[in-house]
mmCIF file of C-alpha atoms in Angstrom:
data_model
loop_
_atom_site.group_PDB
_atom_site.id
_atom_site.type_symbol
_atom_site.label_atom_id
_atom_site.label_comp_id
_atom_site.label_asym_id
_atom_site.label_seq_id
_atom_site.Cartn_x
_atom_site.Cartn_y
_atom_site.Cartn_z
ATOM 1 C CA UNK A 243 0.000 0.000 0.000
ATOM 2 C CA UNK A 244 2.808 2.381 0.460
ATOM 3 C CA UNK A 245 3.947 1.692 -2.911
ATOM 4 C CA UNK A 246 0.410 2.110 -4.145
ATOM 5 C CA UNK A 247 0.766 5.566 -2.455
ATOM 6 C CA UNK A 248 3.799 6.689 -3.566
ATOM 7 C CA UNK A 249 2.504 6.259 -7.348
ATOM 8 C CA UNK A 250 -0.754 8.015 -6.539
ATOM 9 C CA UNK A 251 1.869 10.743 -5.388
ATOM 10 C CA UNK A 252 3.611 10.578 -8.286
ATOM 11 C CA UNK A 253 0.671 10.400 -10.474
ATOM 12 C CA UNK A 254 -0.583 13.803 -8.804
ATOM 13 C CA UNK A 255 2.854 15.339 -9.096
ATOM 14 C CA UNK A 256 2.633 14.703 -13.222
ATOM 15 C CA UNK A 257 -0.718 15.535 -13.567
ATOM 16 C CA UNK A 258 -0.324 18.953 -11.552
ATOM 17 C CA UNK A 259 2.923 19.519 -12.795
ATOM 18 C CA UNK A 260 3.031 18.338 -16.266
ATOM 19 C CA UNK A 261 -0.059 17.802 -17.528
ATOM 20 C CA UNK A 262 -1.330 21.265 -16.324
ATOM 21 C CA UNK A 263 0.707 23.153 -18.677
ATOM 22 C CA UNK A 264 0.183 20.748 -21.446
ATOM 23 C CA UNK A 265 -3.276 20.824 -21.092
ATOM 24 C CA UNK A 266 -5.009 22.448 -18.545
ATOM 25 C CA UNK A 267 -3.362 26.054 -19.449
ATOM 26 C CA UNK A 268 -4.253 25.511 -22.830
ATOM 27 C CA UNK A 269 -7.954 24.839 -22.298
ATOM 28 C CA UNK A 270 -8.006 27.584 -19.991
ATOM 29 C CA UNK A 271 -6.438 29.724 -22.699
ATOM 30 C CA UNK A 272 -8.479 29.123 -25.486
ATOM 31 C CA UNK A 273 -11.526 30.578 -26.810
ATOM 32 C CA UNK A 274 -13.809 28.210 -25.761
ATOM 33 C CA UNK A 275 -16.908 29.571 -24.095
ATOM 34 C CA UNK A 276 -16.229 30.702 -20.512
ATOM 35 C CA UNK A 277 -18.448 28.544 -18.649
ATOM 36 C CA UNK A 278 -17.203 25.268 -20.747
ATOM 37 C CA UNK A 279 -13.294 26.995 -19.273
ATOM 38 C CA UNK A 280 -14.862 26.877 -16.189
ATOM 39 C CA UNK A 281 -16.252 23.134 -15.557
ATOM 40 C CA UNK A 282 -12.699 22.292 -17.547
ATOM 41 C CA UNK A 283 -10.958 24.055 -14.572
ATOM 42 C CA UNK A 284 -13.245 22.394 -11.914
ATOM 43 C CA UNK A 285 -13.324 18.879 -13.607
ATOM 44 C CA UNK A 286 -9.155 19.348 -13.983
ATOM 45 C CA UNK A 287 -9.045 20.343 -9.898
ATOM 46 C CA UNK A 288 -10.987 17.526 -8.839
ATOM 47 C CA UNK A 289 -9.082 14.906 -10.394
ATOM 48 C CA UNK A 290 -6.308 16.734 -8.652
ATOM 49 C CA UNK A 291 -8.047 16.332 -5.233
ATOM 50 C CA UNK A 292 -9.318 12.547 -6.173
ATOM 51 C CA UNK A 293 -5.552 11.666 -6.908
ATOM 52 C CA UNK A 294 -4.272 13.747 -3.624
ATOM 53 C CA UNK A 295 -6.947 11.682 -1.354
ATOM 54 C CA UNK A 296 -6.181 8.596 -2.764
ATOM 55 C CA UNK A 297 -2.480 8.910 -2.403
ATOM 56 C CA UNK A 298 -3.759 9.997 1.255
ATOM 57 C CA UNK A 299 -6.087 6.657 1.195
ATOM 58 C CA UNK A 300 -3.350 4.177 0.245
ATOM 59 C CA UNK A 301 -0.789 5.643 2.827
ATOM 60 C CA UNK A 302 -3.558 4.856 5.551
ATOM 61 C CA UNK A 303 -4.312 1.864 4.186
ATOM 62 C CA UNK A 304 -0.521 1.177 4.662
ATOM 63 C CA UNK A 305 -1.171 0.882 8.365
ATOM 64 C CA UNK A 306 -5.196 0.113 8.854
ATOM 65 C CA UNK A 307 -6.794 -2.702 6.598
ATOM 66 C CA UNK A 308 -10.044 -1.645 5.080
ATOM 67 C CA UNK A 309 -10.652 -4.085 2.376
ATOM 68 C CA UNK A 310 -13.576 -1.720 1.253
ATOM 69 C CA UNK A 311 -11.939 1.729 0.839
ATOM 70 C CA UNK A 312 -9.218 0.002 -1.221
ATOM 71 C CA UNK A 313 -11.919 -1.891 -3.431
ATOM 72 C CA UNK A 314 -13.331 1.322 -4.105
ATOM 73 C CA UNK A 315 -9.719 3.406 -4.512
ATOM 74 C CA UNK A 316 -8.786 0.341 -6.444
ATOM 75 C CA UNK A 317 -11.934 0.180 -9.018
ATOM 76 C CA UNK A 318 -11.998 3.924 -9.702
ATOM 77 C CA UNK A 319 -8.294 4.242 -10.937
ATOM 78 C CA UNK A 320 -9.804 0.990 -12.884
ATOM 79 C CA UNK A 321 -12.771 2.938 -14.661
ATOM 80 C CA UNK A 322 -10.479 5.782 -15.204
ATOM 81 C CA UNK A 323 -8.031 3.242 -17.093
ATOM 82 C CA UNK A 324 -11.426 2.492 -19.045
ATOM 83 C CA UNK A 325 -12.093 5.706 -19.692
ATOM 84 C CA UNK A 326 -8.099 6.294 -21.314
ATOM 85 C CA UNK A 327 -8.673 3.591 -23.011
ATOM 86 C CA UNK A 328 -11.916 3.916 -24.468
ATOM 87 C CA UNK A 329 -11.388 7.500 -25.874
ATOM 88 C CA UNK A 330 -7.985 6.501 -27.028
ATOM 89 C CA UNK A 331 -9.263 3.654 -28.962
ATOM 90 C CA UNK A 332 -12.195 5.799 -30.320
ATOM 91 C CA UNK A 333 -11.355 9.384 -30.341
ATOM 92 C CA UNK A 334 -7.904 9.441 -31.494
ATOM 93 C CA UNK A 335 -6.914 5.685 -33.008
ATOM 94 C CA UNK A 336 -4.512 4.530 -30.252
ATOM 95 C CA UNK A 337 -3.893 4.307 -26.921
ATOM 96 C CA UNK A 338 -0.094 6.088 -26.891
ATOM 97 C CA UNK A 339 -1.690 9.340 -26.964
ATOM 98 C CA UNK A 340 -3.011 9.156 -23.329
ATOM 99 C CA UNK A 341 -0.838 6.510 -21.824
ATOM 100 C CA UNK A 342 -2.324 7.103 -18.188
ATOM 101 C CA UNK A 343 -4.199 4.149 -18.829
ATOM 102 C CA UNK A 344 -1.025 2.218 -17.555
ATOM 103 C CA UNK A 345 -0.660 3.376 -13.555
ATOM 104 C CA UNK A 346 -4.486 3.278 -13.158
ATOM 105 C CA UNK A 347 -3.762 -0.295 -14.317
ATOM 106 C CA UNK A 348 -0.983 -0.808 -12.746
ATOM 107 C CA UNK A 349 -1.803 0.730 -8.958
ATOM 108 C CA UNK A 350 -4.944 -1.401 -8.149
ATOM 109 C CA UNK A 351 -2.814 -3.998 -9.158
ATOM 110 C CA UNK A 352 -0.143 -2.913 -6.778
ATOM 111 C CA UNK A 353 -2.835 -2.241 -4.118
ATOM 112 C CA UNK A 354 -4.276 -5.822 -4.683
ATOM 113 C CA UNK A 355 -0.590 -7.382 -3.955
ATOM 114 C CA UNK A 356 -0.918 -4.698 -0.464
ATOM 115 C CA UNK A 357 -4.057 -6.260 0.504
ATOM 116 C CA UNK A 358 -3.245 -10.021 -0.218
ATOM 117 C CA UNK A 359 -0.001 -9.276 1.917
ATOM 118 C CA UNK A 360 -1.949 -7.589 4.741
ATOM 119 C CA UNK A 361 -4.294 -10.960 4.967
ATOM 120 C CA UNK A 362 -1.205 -13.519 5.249
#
């Protein structure tokens, strides 16, 4: 689980750090209609704040089991792998594009290896 954290870390670190100048500057930038700017720059916050309190999550769940809150950590980073995948495969023809896909694979499975060591 501290592993599991430490990516979630990471992945918030790259997605503030990174990603917002690569895309959340430009949105914000263009000339897109001010309230569409506006849920862009809410919807881009909150997956900042999901990826903060599940880094937060993990790290507890480093010390206190709590099979559910890491089922549900777990499956979201899951549907949000869906979600990469989906509108790569759709939207733009491959799934290189928006490689994020890969940690919200590869933390639930990281997180499943925490929880199967916390039961032995």
């Amino acid at each position: 689980m501290t592993a599991a954290a430490a990516l979630l870390f990471l992945t918030t670190g790259v997605h503030v750090f990174m990603g917002g100048p690569e895309i959340h500057h430009v949105i914000q930038a263009s000339a897109l209609p001010e309230d569409v700017r506006a849920i862009g720059a809410v919807l881009w916050h909150a997956i900042t704040a999901i990826l903060l309190v599940f880094a937060l999550g993990c790290l507890w769940l480093a010390h206190n089991a709590n099979t559910a809150l890491a089922v549900t950590i777990g499956a979201v980073q899951v549907l949000f792998a869906f979600l990469f995948i989906f509108y790569g495969a759709t939207l733009l023809g491959t799934l290189w594009v928006m490689p994020q896909w890969i940690i919200f694979l590869l933390i639930p499975v990281v997180m499943l290896l925490g929880l199967l060591r916390q039961r032995r």
